[in-house]
Structures are given as structure tokens and as C-alpha cells.
Coordinates of C-alpha atoms and ligand atoms in Angstrom, one line a residue:
X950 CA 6.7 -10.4 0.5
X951 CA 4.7 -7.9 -1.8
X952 CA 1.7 -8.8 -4.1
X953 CA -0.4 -7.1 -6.3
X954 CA -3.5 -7.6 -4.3
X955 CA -1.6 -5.9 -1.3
X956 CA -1.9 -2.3 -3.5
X957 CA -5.4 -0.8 -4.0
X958 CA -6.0 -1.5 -7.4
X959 CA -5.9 2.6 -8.7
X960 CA -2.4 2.8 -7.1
X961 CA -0.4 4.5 -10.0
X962 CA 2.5 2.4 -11.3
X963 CA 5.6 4.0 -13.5
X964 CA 8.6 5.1 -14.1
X965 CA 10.7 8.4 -13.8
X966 CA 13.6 9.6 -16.3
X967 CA 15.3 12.9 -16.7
X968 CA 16.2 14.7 -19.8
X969 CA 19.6 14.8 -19.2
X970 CA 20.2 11.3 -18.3
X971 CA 18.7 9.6 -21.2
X972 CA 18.0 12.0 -23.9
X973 CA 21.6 12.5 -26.2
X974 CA 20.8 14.3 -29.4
X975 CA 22.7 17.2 -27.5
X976 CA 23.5 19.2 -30.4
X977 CA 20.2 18.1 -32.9
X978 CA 17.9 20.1 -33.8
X979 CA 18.4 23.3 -32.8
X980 CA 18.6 22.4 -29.1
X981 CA 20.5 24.9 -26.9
X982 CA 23.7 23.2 -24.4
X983 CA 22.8 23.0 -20.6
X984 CA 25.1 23.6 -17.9
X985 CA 25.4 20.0 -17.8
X986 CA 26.5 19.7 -21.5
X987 CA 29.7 22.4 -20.4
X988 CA 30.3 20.7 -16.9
X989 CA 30.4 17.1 -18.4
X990 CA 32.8 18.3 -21.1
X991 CA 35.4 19.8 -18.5
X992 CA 38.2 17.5 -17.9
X993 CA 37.4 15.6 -14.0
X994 CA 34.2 17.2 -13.4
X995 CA 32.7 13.2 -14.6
X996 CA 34.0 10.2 -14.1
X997 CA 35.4 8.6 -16.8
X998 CA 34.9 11.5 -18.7
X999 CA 31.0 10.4 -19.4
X1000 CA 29.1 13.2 -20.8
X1001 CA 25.4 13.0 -21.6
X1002 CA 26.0 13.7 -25.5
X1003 CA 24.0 10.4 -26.5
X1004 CA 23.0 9.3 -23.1
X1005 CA 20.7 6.4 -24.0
X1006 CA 19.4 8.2 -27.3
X1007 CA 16.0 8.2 -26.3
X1008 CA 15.0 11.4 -28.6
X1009 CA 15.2 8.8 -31.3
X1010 CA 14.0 5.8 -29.1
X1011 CA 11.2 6.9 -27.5
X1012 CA 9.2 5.0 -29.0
X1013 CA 10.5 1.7 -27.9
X1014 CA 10.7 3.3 -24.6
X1015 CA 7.4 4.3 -24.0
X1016 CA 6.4 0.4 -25.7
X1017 CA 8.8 -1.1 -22.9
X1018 CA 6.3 1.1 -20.2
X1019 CA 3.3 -0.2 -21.7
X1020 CA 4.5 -3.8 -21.6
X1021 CA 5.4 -3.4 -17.8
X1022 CA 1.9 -2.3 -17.6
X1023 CA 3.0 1.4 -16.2
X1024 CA 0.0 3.7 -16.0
X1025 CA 2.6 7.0 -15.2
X1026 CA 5.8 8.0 -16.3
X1027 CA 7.4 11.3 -15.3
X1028 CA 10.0 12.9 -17.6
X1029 CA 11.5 16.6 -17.7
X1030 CA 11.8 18.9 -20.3
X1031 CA 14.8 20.1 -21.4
X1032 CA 14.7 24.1 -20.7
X1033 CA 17.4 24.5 -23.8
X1034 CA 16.0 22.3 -26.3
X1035 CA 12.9 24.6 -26.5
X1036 CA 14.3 27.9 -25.5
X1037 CA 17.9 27.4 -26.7
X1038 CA 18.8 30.6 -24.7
X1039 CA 16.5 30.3 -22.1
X1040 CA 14.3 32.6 -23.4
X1041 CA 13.4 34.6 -26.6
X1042 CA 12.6 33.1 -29.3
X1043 CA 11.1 28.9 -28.8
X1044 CA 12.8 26.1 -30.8
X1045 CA 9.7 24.4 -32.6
X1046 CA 11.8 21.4 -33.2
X1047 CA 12.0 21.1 -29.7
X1048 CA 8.5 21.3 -28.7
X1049 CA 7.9 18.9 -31.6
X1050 CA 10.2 16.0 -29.8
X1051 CA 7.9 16.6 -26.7
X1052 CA 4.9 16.7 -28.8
X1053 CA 5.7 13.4 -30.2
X1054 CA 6.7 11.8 -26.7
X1055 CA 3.2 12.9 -25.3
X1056 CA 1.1 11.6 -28.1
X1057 CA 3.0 8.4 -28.0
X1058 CA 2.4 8.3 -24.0
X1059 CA -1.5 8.7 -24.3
X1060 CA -1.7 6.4 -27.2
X1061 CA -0.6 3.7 -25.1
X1062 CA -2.6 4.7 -22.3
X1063 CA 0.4 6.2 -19.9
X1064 CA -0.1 8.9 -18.2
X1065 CA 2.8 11.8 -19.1
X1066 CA 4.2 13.4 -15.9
X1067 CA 5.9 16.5 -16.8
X1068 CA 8.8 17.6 -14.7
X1069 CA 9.8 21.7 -15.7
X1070 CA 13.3 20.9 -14.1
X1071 CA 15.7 18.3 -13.8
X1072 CA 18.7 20.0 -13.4
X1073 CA 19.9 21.2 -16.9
X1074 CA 19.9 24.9 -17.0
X1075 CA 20.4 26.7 -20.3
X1076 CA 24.1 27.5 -20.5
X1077 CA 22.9 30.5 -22.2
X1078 CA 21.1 32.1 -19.1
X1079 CA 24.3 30.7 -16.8
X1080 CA 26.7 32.8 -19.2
X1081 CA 24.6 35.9 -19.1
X1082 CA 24.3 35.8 -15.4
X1083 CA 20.8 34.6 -14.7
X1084 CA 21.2 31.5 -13.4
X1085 CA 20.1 30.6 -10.3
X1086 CA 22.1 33.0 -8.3
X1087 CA 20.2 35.6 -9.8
X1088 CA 16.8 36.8 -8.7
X1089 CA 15.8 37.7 -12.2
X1090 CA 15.5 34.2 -12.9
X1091 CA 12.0 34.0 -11.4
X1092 CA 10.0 35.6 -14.5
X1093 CA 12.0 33.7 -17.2
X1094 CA 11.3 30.2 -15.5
X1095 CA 7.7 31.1 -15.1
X1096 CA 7.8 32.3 -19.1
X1097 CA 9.2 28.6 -20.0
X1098 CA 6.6 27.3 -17.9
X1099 CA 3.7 29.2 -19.6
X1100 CA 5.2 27.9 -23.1
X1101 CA 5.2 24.3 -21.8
X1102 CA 1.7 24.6 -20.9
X1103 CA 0.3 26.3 -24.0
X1104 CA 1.9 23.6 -26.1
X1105 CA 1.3 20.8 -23.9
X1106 CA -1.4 21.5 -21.8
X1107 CA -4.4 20.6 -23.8
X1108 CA -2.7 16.7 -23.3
X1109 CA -0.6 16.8 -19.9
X1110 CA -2.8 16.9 -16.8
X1111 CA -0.3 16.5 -14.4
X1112 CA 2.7 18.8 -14.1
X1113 CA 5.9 19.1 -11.5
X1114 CA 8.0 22.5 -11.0
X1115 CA 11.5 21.1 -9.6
X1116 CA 13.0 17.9 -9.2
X1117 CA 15.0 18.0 -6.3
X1118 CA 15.4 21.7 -5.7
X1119 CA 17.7 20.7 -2.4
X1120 CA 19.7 18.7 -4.0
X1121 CA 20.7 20.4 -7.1
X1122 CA 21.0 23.8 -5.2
X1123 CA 23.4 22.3 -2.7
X1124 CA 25.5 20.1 -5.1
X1125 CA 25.8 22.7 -7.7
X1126 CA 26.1 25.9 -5.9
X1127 CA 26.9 24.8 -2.5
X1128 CA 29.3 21.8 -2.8
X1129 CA 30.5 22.5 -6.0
X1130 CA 30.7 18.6 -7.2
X1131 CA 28.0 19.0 -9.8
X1132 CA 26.8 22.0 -12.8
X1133 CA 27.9 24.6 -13.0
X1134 CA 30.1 23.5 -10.2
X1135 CA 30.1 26.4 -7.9
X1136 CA 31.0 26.2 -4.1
X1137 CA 30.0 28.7 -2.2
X1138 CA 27.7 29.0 0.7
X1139 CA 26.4 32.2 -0.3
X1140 CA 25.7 30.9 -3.8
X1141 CA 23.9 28.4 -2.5
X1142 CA 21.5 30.0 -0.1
X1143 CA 20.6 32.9 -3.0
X1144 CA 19.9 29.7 -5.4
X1145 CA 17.7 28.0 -2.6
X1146 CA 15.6 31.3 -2.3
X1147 CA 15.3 32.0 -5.7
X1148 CA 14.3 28.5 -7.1
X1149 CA 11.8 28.8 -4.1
X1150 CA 10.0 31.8 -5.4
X1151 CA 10.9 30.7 -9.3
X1152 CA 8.3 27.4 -7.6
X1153 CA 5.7 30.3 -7.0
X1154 CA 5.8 31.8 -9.9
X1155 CA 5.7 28.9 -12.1
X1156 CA 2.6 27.4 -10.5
X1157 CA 0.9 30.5 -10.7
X1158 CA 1.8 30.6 -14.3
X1159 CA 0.8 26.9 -14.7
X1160 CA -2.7 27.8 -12.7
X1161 CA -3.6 30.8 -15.7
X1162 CA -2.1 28.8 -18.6
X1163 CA -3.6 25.2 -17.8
X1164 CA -7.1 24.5 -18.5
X1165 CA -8.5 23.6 -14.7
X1166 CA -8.4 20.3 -13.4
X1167 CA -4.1 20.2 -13.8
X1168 CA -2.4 18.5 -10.9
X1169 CA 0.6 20.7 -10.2
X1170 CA 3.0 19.5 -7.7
X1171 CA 6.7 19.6 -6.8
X1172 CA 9.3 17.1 -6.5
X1173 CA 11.9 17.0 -3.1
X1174 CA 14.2 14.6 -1.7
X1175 CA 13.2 14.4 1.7
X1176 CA 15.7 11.6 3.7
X1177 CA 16.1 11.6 7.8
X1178 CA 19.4 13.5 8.8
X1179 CA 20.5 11.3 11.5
X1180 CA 23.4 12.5 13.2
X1181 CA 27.1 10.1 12.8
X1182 CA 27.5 10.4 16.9
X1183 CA 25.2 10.9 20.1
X1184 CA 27.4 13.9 21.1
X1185 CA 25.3 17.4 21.3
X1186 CA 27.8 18.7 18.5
X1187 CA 26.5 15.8 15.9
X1188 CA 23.1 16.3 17.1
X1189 CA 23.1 20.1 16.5
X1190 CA 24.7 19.3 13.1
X1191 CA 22.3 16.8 12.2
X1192 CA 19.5 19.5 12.7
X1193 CA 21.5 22.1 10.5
X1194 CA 21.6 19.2 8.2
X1195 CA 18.1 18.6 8.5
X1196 CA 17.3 22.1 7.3
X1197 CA 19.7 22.6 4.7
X1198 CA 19.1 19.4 3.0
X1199 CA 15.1 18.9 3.7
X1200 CA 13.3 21.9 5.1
X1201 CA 14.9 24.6 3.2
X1202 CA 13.1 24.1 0.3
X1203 CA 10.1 22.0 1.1
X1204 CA 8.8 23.9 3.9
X1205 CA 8.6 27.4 2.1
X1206 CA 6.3 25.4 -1.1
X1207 CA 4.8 23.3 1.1
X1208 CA 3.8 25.3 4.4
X1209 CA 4.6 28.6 3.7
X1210 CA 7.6 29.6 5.8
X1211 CA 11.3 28.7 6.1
X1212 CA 12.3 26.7 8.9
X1213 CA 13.9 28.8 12.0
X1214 CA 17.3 27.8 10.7
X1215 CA 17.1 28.6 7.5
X1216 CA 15.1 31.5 8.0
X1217 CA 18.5 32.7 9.7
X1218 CA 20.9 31.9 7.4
X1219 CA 19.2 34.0 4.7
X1220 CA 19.2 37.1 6.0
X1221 CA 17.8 39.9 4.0
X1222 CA 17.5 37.7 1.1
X1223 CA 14.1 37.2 2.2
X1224 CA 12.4 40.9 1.3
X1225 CA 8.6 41.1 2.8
X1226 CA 6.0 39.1 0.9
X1227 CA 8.5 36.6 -0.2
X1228 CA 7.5 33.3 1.2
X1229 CA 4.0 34.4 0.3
X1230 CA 5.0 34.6 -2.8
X1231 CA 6.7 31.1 -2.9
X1232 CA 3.5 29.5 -1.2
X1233 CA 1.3 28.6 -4.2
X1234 CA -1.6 25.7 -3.1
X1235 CA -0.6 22.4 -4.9
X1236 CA -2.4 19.4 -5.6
X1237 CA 0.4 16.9 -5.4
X1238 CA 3.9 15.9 -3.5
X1239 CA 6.1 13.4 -5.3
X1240 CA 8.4 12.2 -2.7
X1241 CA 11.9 11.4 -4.0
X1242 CA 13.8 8.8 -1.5
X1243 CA 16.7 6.3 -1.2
X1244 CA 18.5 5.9 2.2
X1245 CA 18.8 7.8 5.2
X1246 CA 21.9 10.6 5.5
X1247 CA 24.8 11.0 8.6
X1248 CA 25.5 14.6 9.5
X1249 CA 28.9 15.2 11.3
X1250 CA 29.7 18.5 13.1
X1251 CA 32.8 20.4 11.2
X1252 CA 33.9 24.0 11.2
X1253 CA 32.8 24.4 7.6
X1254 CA 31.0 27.0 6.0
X1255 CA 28.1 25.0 6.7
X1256 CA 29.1 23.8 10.1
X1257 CA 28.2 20.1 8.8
X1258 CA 29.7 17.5 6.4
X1259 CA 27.2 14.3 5.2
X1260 CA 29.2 11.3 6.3
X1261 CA 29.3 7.3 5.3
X1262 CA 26.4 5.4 7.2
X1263 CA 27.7 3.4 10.1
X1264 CA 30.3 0.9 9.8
X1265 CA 28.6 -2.8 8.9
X1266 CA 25.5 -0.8 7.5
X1267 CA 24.1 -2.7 4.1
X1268 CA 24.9 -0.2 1.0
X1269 CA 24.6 0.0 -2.6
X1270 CA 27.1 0.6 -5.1
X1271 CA 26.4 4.6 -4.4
X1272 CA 27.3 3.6 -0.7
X1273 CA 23.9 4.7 0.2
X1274 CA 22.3 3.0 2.8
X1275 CA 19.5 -0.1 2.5
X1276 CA 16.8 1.1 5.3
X1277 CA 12.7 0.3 4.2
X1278 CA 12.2 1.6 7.8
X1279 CA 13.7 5.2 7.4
X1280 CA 11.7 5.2 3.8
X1281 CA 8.5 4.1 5.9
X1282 CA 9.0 6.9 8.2
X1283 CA 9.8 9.5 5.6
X1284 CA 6.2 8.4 3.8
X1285 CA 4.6 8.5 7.2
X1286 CA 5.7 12.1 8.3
X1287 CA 6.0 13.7 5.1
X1288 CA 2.1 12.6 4.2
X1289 CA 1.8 14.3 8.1
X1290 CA 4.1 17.2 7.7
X1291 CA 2.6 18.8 4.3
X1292 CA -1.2 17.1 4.3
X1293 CA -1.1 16.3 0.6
X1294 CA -1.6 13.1 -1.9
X1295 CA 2.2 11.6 -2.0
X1296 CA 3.4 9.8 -5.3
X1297 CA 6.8 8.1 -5.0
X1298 CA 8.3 10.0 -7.8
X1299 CA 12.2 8.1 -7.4
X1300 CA 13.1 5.5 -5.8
X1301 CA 15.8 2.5 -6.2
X1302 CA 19.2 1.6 -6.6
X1303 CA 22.4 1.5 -8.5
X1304 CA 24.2 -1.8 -9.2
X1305 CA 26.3 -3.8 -12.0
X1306 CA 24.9 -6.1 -13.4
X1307 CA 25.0 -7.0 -16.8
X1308 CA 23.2 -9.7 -19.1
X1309 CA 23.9 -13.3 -18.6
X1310 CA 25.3 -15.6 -20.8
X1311 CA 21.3 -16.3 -22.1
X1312 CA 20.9 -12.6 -22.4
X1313 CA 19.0 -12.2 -18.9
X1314 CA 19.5 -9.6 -16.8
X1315 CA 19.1 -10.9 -13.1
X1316 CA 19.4 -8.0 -10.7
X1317 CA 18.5 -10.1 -8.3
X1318 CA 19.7 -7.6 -5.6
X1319 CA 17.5 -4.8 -6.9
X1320 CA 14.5 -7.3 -6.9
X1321 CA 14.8 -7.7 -3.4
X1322 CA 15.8 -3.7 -2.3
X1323 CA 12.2 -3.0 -4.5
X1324 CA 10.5 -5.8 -2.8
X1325 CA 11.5 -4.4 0.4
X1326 CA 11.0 -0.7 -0.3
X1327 CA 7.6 -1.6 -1.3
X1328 CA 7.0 -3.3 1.8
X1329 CA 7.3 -0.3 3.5
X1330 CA 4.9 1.9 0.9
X1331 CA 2.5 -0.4 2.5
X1332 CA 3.5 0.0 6.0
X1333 CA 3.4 3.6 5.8
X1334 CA 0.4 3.1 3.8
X1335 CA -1.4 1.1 6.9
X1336 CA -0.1 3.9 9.4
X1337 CA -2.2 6.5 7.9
X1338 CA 0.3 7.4 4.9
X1339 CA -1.7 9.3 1.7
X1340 CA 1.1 7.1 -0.8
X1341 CA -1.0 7.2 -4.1
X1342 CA 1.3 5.4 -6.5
X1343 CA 5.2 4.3 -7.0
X1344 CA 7.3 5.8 -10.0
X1345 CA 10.9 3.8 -9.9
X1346 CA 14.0 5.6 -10.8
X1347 CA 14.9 4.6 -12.9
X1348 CA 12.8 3.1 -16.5
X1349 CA 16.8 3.1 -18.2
X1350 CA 20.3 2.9 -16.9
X1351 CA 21.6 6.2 -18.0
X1352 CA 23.5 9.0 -17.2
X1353 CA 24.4 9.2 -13.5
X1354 CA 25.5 13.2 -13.7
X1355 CA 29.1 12.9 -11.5
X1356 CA 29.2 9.3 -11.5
X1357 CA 28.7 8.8 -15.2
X1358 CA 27.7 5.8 -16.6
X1359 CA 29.1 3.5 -14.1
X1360 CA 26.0 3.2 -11.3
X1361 CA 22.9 1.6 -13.2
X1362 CA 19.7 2.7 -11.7
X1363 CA 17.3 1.0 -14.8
X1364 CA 15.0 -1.3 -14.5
X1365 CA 16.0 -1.7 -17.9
X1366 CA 19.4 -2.5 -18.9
X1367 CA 20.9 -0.2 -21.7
X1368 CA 23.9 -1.5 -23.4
X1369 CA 25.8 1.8 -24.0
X1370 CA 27.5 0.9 -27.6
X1371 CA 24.5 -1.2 -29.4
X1372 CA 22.0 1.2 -26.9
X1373 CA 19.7 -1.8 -27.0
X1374 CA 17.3 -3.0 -24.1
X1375 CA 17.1 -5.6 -21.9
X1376 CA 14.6 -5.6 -19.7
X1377 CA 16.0 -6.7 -15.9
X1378 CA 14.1 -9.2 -13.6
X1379 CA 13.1 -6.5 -11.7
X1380 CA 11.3 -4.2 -14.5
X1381 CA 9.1 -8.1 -14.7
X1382 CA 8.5 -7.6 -11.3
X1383 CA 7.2 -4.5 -11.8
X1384 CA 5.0 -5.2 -14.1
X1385 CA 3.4 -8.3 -12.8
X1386 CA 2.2 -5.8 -9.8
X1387 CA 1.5 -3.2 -12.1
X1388 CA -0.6 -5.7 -14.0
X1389 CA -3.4 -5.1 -11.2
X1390 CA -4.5 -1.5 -12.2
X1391 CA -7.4 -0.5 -12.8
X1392 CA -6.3 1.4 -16.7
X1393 CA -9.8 3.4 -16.4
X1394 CA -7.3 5.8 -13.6
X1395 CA -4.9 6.9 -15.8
X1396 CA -2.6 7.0 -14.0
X1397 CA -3.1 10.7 -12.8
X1398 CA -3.1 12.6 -9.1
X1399 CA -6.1 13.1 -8.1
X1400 CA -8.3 11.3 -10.6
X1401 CA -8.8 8.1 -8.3
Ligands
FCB2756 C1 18.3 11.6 -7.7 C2 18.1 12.4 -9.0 C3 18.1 11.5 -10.2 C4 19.1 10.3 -10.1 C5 18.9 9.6 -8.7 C6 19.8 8.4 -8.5 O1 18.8 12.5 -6.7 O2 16.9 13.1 -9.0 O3 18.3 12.2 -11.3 O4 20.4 10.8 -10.3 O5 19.1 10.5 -7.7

């Protein structure tokens, strides 16, 4: 279906982690605890009681990981930082041992010819700045996140050329503030607007900060999770919630980094919140949209406080173990309007999905279902790619089964199978896959936006 001669041969191959997810090591070295490290420990916030304290130790593995990248013949891989491993409290004073681990990661990355991707934030906020009140409900936020962003790039910028604010800013804002169902596990509508808004101009500040700090030439981008919000029904009420969805979960924080304004709804709904000069503010030029996708979304109309409720995809639909949807079409689309909607380079910076399966009897791991979802999914990079789509290059989430915040352990997204007692790797029929199309780069690219 795919082949590597169907890709240009500078397209950027990878893979895309998160600190959280695979790291452990949660208490080494001096590193601070995230909200994620207090949510995970309270009793039925994750299932199975799963917490991310060893994860798939990859502060201690990373070289093996970064030599599993290199054999799948990945010219990218995009990881975050975690915020509390080099400010344990968010700010003050930096944890050398910290930076160190991210020194080491980097080096390691270049020497094998990957290009590091550095994401500022995947979704682990110091617990220290949650405590004290300045998490993302609080405006004063902004400066400290653009601080940790100037340390990041003083340290790592002389090596890391290509640089993301927020992974998912939608997501995490609405299932940690909004819905309640993941850190710090607040639900509350209000919560959730002031977090959107302030992680919007905490984007603006950042890049700005990443603009003086970096020598020129960085490619600075962001990170959403755009999906189509289709309604559940062809009644005006599912319609209307569908759009409401459409803005809460999409436009609400793309469209403010990416064009400048919030959408009409969303404009609406936050009020005063918005002071003159704001969405200026959060409007910073960027080189670079990574485009996080996996299925399309169902809105349903209910008198909530948000006046919609995401609902299962239609009955008969084809689903994955996260009951998400299987639709290449709905991902070609997404590619095709968002390269439209906000006229820059896109990388696929997550895609994939979660099954089971676990090594054979000769130690082979034959996700066999996954092979065909990628095969497919890719099929449709190249069909938005032959409608006029700016797609650049395909990071898979995920390298590693890991960590799947709510759901634990249980979903495995890796390309690489992780056995969670020995912590070994196997290496799944679809990470060979990968690599055999990733084995048509050009290596002179890099692997980075913009150097094609
Ligand atoms: C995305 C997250 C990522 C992972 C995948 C499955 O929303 O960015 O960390 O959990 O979903």
C-alpha cells in the first residue's frame, strides 16, 4: 500500500515520547514531583493504580533507546522536558543534575545522527507551582514558563535547533481543568477557560523568549491535537454542539497561536479574561505546526456546563482498544485543512494506536493490527500530501509502550514493546516497518523543519 519511494526522500522519519510516560527516576537526582507524580499516587485517579514512578526507565536507558531510533533509521525524535527535574519548584534555583540527564540525551541524539525535537511541555507541571497557586489557572504563570524556557535554551540551544512550546495545550487544559479526569484533576469550566487563556499567552511568551535566547535559525513551533468534531445526530441541537465542540476542543487554542484571534465562540466564553493586547500578545510568528491526530470525535448536545459531551463513534464503527475511531480519511482531511487553515510546514508529531499484544512464543512481537492502521494512516499523509498538504515528515506515537496517564499501563502505543518487570525491548513488526521506509532518507537533512 505504502513504499518508501512514495515519500520524498527528505521526508523526516521519528518518533515522539513524553517525559512523563517513559522517564521513571521520579525521585533521582534532585528532580522535583509533577502534578502527575501526586495525581497518579491518589487512590482511582489511574487505573490499576499505575503511576509513572519507573515508567519505562528511560533516564537510565536512553541509550538503548536512542540505539533502537538509529536502527529504525529515524532522522527525528521529539521528547519533553520535564519542567520539575530542572526547576524542582518551578522556578528559583535549576537542578544541574537535571539539565545533565538532557545534556546526555542530546549528545547521544546527534551522535547518532537524530535530530532532538524538544517539546517544553507534556503535561507534567511542577507540583511545587500547583501548591503555591501558580498553575495554570493563574495568570502569573506566563513569566515563569517563559523563564524555564530561556534556561532550556541557554543550556541546550547551542545543540537543539528545533524546539515546541506545548503538546496538546487543548487537551491537557480540558482533561485537567475542565473534565477533571486527568492532573491535577480539576473540573470546572471556569478553570478551564482561565487555563486555555493563560497557556495561550504562556505560548507567546515562550517563543519570544526562545526567539532572544536561541541563536537564529531555531524552528520553533507548537504542538495541537486537531480532530474533526462531527456531530453524534443530524438534529440542529448536535450540530450546534458539534460547533461548540469544535471550538473548545480545536480552535480555542490553535487559532489564537496560529492566526491571531480566538474563534467567535470562544472569544465569548472568555469574557474579560481577554484584557486588550492579549491575543497580540499570544500571536508570536512560528516556523513549524506538528499536527497531533488519531480519530475523529462525536459531539452530543447536553445541558452541561459546556453544553456538549464527546460521545462513542457510531455503532459498527472500527475502533481501537482506546475506542477511538480507525478513519485515514478524517486524518487526510485534518492534514489538508490544517496545512490550509494556518499556512505553515506540518510534521506529524503523534500518531497511532493502542493495542495488546505481547511477544510470541519465538519472542516476536506481531502487531499486525497496528501495521495495517500505520499503513493506512500513511496512505493518507500521501493523499493529503497530493491535495496540496505542506506534511514534511511523520513522528509515531509512540517509540515505547509506556505510561498511558489515566489508563495506565494497559493501552500500548510503542512501536516498541516494553516488558514492564525485565523493562527490556522488543522491537514490534511495525517499528520494522518503519524503518524499512525510513531507510530512504536522505541523512544529509537531519531530520529538522525547515532545513529541506
Ligand atoms: C496524546 C498525548 C500522548 C499520548 C497519546 C496516546 O493525546 O499527547 O501523550 O497519551 O495521546
Amino acid at each position: 500500500m505504502v513504499s518508501r519511494s512514495d515519500f520524498p526522500k527528505d521526508f523526516v522519519w521519528g518518533a515522539s515520547t513524553a517525559s512523563y510516560q517513559i522517564e521513571g527516576a521520579f525521585n533521582e537526582d534532585g528532580r522535583g514531583l509533577s502534578i502527575w507524580d501526586a495525581f497518579s499516587a491518589e487512590p482511582g485517579r489511574v487505573k490499576n493504580g499505575d503511576t509513572g514512578n519507573a515508567a519505562c526507565d528511560h533516564y537510565h536507558r536512553h541509550k538503548e533507546d536512542v540505539a533502537l531510533m538509529k536502527r529504525a533509521n529515524f532522522g527525528a525524535y521529539r521528547f519533553s522536558v520535564s519542567w520539575s527535574r530542572v526547576l524542582p519548584e518551578g522556578r528559583g534555583t535549576p537542578n544541574e543534575a537535571g539539565l545533565d540527564f538532557y545534556d546526555r540525551l542530546v549528545d547521544e541524539l546527534l551522535r547518532n545522527g537524530i535530530a532532538p525535537w524538544l517539546c517544553l511541555y507534556h503535561w507534567d507541571l511542577p507540583l511545587a507551582l500547583h501548591e503555591a497557586r501558580l498553575g495554570w489557572t493563574n495568570r502569573e504563570i506566563e513569566p515563569l514558563f517563559a523563564d524555564y524556557a530561556g534556561l532550556l535554551a541557554k543550556r541546550l540551544g547551542d545543540r537543539v535547533k528545533t524546539w515546541a512550546t506545548f503538546n496538546e495545550p487543548n487537551m491537557f487544559t480540558m482533561l485537567g481543568y475542565g473534565a477533571g479526569v486527568h492532573a491535577p484533576g480539576i473540573r470546572d469550566r471556569e478553570a478551564w477557560l482561565d487555563a486555555v487563556h493563560h497557556v495561550n499567552l504562556a505560548h507567546g511568551a515562550a517563543v519570544r523568549r526562545l526567539r532572544a535566547d536561541l541563536p537564529a535559525g531555531a524552528q520553533i513551533g507548537s504542538v495541537p491535537n486537531l480532530q474533526p468534531a462531527r456531530p453524534a445526530s443530524d438534529t440542529g441541537d448536535d450540530r450546534a454542539a458539534a460547533a461548540m465542540m469544535d471550538s473548545a476542543m480545536n480552535r480555542g487554542t490553535a487559532d489564537p497561536v496560529f492566526l491571531g484571534r480566538y474563534d467567535p465562540i470562544m472569544r465569548e466564553w472568555m469574557g474579560d479574561r481577554v484584557k486588550p493586547g492579549d491575543e497580540a500578545a499570544i500571536y508570536t510568528p512560528l516556523d513549524w505546526l506538528g499536527l497531533n491526530h488519531y480519530s475523529p470525535t462525536y459531539a452530543q448536545a447536553r445541558a452541561n456546563a459546556f453544553g456538549f459531551r464527546n460521545v462513542d463513534p457510531p455503532e459498527g464503527s472500527e475502533t481501537t482498544l482506546m475506542g477511538w475511531q480507525v478513519a485515514p480519511e478524517a486524518f487526510r482531511d485534518t492534514l489538508v485543512e490544517t496545512s490550509k487553515r494556518y499556512g505553515l510546514p506540518v510534521y506529524v508529531t503523534e500518531n497511532g494506536m493502542a493495542d495488546d499484544v505481547e511477544p510470541d512464543g519465538a519472542g516476536r512481537v506481531e502487531d499486525v493490527g497496528r501495521v495495517s492502521y500505520l499503513k493506512r494512516y500513511l496512505g493518507a499523509v500521501l493523499e493529503a500530501r497530493a491535495a496540496g498538504a505542506d506534511v514534511r515528515g511523520y513522528l509515531v506515537w509512540s517509540l515505547l509502550d509506556n505510561f498511558e496517564w489515566a489508563m495506565g499501563y494497559g493501552p500500548r502505543f510503542g512501536v516498541v514493546h516494553v516488558d514492564y518487570k525485565t523493562l527490556e525491548r522488543t522491537p514490534k513488526a511495525s517499528y520494522h516497518l518503519l524503518a524499512d521506509l525510513a531507510g530512504a532518507v536522505r541523512r544529509h537533512g537531519g531530520g529538522q523543519p525547515g532545513t529541506l
